[in-house]
PDB file of C-alpha atoms in Angstrom:
ATOM      1  CA  MET A   1    -110.462  49.531-127.664  1.00 79.00           C
ATOM      2  CA  LYS A   2    -111.545  51.850-130.615  1.00 89.00           C
ATOM      3  CA  GLU A   3    -114.038  50.465-133.038  1.00 92.00           C
ATOM      4  CA  SER A   4    -115.099  51.796-136.517  1.00 94.00           C
ATOM      5  CA  ILE A   5    -116.954  50.801-139.573  1.00 95.00           C
ATOM      6  CA  VAL A   6    -117.253  52.054-143.128  1.00 96.00           C
ATOM      7  CA  ILE A   7    -120.332  50.478-145.215  1.00 96.00           C
ATOM      8  CA  LYS A   8    -120.648  51.321-148.929  1.00 96.00           C
ATOM      9  CA  ASN A   9    -123.576  50.134-151.324  1.00 96.00           C
ATOM     10  CA  PHE A  10    -125.147  47.605-148.801  1.00 95.00           C
ATOM     11  CA  GLY A  11    -128.858  47.369-148.878  1.00 93.00           C
ATOM     12  CA  PRO A  12    -130.332  50.900-148.233  1.00 94.00           C
ATOM     13  CA  ILE A  13    -126.981  52.276-147.225  1.00 95.00           C
ATOM     14  CA  LYS A  14    -125.100  54.149-149.890  1.00 96.00           C
ATOM     15  CA  GLU A  15    -122.184  55.206-147.946  1.00 97.00           C
ATOM     16  CA  ILE A  16    -121.591  55.695-143.928  1.00 96.00           C
ATOM     17  CA  GLU A  17    -118.478  55.971-141.798  1.00 96.00           C
ATOM     18  CA  ILE A  18    -118.804  55.516-138.205  1.00 96.00           C
ATOM     19  CA  LYS A  19    -115.464  56.404-136.723  1.00 94.00           C
ATOM     20  CA  ASP A  20    -115.972  55.703-133.097  1.00 93.00           C
ATOM     21  CA  ILE A  21    -118.599  52.972-132.105  1.00 92.00           C
ATOM     22  CA  ARG A  22    -119.209  53.168-128.301  1.00 90.00           C
ATOM     23  CA  PRO A  23    -120.787  50.567-126.108  1.00 86.00           C
ATOM     24  CA  LEU A  24    -124.017  52.677-126.307  1.00 90.00           C
ATOM     25  CA  THR A  25    -124.399  54.031-129.812  1.00 88.00           C
ATOM     26  CA  VAL A  26    -127.932  55.495-130.809  1.00 90.00           C
ATOM     27  CA  PHE A  27    -129.112  55.712-134.492  1.00 91.00           C
ATOM     28  CA  ILE A  28    -131.819  57.963-135.393  1.00 94.00           C
ATOM     29  CA  GLY A  29    -133.514  58.167-138.710  1.00 93.00           C
ATOM     30  CA  GLU A  30    -136.462  57.401-140.854  1.00 94.00           C
ATOM     31  CA  SER A  31    -137.936  54.016-141.153  1.00 94.00           C
ATOM     32  CA  GLY A  32    -136.074  52.071-143.981  1.00 91.00           C
ATOM     33  CA  SER A  33    -132.999  54.085-143.787  1.00 92.00           C
ATOM     34  CA  GLY A  34    -130.696  51.389-142.771  1.00 93.00           C
ATOM     35  CA  LYS A  35    -130.241  51.648-138.884  1.00 94.00           C
ATOM     36  CA  SER A  36    -131.089  48.204-138.328  1.00 92.00           C
ATOM     37  CA  THR A  37    -128.883  47.098-141.084  1.00 93.00           C
ATOM     38  CA  ILE A  38    -125.870  49.030-139.562  1.00 93.00           C
ATOM     39  CA  MET A  39    -126.366  47.103-136.392  1.00 92.00           C
ATOM     40  CA  LYS A  40    -126.593  43.754-137.892  1.00 90.00           C
ATOM     41  CA  VAL A  41    -123.403  44.319-139.846  1.00 91.00           C
ATOM     42  CA  VAL A  42    -121.704  45.471-136.896  1.00 92.00           C
ATOM     43  CA  VAL A  43    -122.757  42.565-135.002  1.00 90.00           C
ATOM     44  CA  LEU A  44    -121.689  40.217-137.678  1.00 87.00           C
ATOM     45  CA  PHE A  45    -118.187  41.763-137.758  1.00 87.00           C
ATOM     46  CA  ARG A  46    -117.837  41.738-133.933  1.00 88.00           C
ATOM     47  CA  TRP A  47    -118.689  38.072-134.006  1.00 84.00           C
ATOM     48  CA  ILE A  48    -115.903  37.541-136.666  1.00 82.00           C
ATOM     49  CA  TYR A  49    -113.543  39.488-134.751  1.00 85.00           C
ATOM     50  CA  LYS A  50    -114.163  37.262-131.699  1.00 84.00           C
ATOM     51  CA  MET A  51    -113.907  34.082-133.833  1.00 80.00           C
ATOM     52  CA  LEU A  52    -110.423  35.285-135.307  1.00 80.00           C
ATOM     53  CA  ASN A  53    -109.355  35.852-131.685  1.00 78.00           C
ATOM     54  CA  ILE A  54    -110.628  32.437-130.456  1.00 78.00           C
ATOM     55  CA  ARG A  55    -108.992  30.589-133.572  1.00 74.00           C
ATOM     56  CA  SER A  56    -105.620  32.410-132.815  1.00 73.00           C
ATOM     57  CA  TYR A  57    -105.618  31.459-129.263  1.00 72.00           C
ATOM     58  CA  LEU A  58    -106.484  27.752-130.042  1.00 75.00           C
ATOM     59  CA  LYS A  59    -103.640  27.813-132.747  1.00 74.00           C
ATOM     60  CA  HIS A  60    -101.196  28.979-130.030  1.00 74.00           C
ATOM     61  CA  ALA A  61    -102.510  26.386-127.701  1.00 76.00           C
ATOM     62  CA  ASN A  62    -101.592  23.662-130.301  1.00 75.00           C
ATOM     63  CA  ILE A  63    -105.293  22.832-130.856  1.00 70.00           C
ATOM     64  CA  SER A  64    -105.502  21.938-134.406  1.00 67.00           C
ATOM     65  CA  GLN A  65    -109.253  21.735-134.833  1.00 67.00           C
ATOM     66  CA  SER A  66    -111.259  24.549-134.193  1.00 62.00           C
ATOM     67  CA  PRO A  67    -114.888  23.808-132.755  1.00 63.00           C
ATOM     68  CA  PHE A  68    -116.362  26.751-134.649  1.00 63.00           C
ATOM     69  CA  ASN A  69    -117.678  26.901-138.199  1.00 67.00           C
ATOM     70  CA  PHE A  70    -118.567  29.992-139.937  1.00 67.00           C
ATOM     71  CA  ASN A  71    -120.344  30.520-143.198  1.00 74.00           C
ATOM     72  CA  PHE A  72    -120.834  34.151-144.257  1.00 74.00           C
ATOM     73  CA  LYS A  73    -123.396  33.268-146.975  1.00 78.00           C
ATOM     74  CA  SER A  74    -125.525  31.488-144.465  1.00 81.00           C
ATOM     75  CA  TYR A  75    -125.217  34.308-141.867  1.00 78.00           C
ATOM     76  CA  LEU A  76    -126.388  36.801-144.399  1.00 81.00           C
ATOM     77  CA  LYS A  77    -129.331  34.572-145.475  1.00 82.00           C
ATOM     78  CA  ASN A  78    -130.322  33.691-141.830  1.00 81.00           C
ATOM     79  CA  ASN A  79    -130.555  37.455-141.072  1.00 79.00           C
ATOM     80  CA  GLY A  80    -132.198  38.592-144.497  1.00 82.00           C
ATOM     81  CA  LEU A  81    -129.431  40.281-145.768  1.00 85.00           C
ATOM     82  CA  THR A  82    -128.616  38.277-148.950  1.00 87.00           C
ATOM     83  CA  ASP A  83    -130.289  40.655-151.196  1.00 90.00           C
ATOM     84  CA  PHE A  84    -128.274  43.588-149.640  1.00 92.00           C
ATOM     85  CA  VAL A  85    -124.798  42.563-151.161  1.00 91.00           C
ATOM     86  CA  LYS A  86    -124.174  44.205-154.376  1.00 92.00           C
ATOM     87  CA  ASN A  87    -121.344  44.052-156.895  1.00 91.00           C
ATOM     88  CA  ASN A  88    -119.866  47.365-155.387  1.00 94.00           C
ATOM     89  CA  THR A  89    -120.526  46.581-151.761  1.00 93.00           C
ATOM     90  CA  GLU A  90    -117.632  47.416-149.378  1.00 93.00           C
ATOM     91  CA  ILE A  91    -117.356  47.028-145.784  1.00 91.00           C
ATOM     92  CA  ILE A  92    -114.391  47.769-143.649  1.00 92.00           C
ATOM     93  CA  TYR A  93    -114.558  47.043-139.852  1.00 91.00           C
ATOM     94  CA  GLN A  94    -111.729  47.980-137.514  1.00 90.00           C
ATOM     95  CA  LYS A  95    -111.267  47.193-133.884  1.00 88.00           C
ATOM     96  CA  GLY A  96    -108.078  48.214-132.347  1.00 82.00           C
ATOM     97  CA  LYS A  97    -105.380  47.288-134.772  1.00 73.00           C
ATOM     98  CA  THR A  98    -107.361  44.488-136.540  1.00 68.00           C
ATOM     99  CA  THR A  99    -109.109  45.452-139.799  1.00 68.00           C
ATOM    100  CA  SER A 100    -111.517  43.057-141.453  1.00 65.00           C
ATOM    101  CA  LEU A 101    -112.685  43.636-145.213  1.00 63.00           C
TER     102      LEU A 101
END
C-alpha cells in the first residue's frame, strides 16, 4: 500500500514531500536537519492510521467503547515535539486511499 507524507514548517523542516515511503527508507543529512523528526512524524501518523482502522472495526462489530485513548498534544510532548509546531505547520499523510491532515 503506497504511503506518502508532506511536512511543512515543523521544527527544522521547512518543506519536504516523500512520495513513496518504503519498508526500508534511509535518510541521509547533516545533524539537526530533521531526519529523526521526519521519522517521528511518520511513526505518529502510522499509529493514528492503525487506531482509525481499529476504531472502524470496533464500530462495525457493534463495540461502542473503544479501549484506546489518544491525545495528540501529549504524544508531541512525550516525544519532545511540542515546540516544533508553528502557526503555519502543515502535515499531510496518506496511506492507500486514507489521508490524514
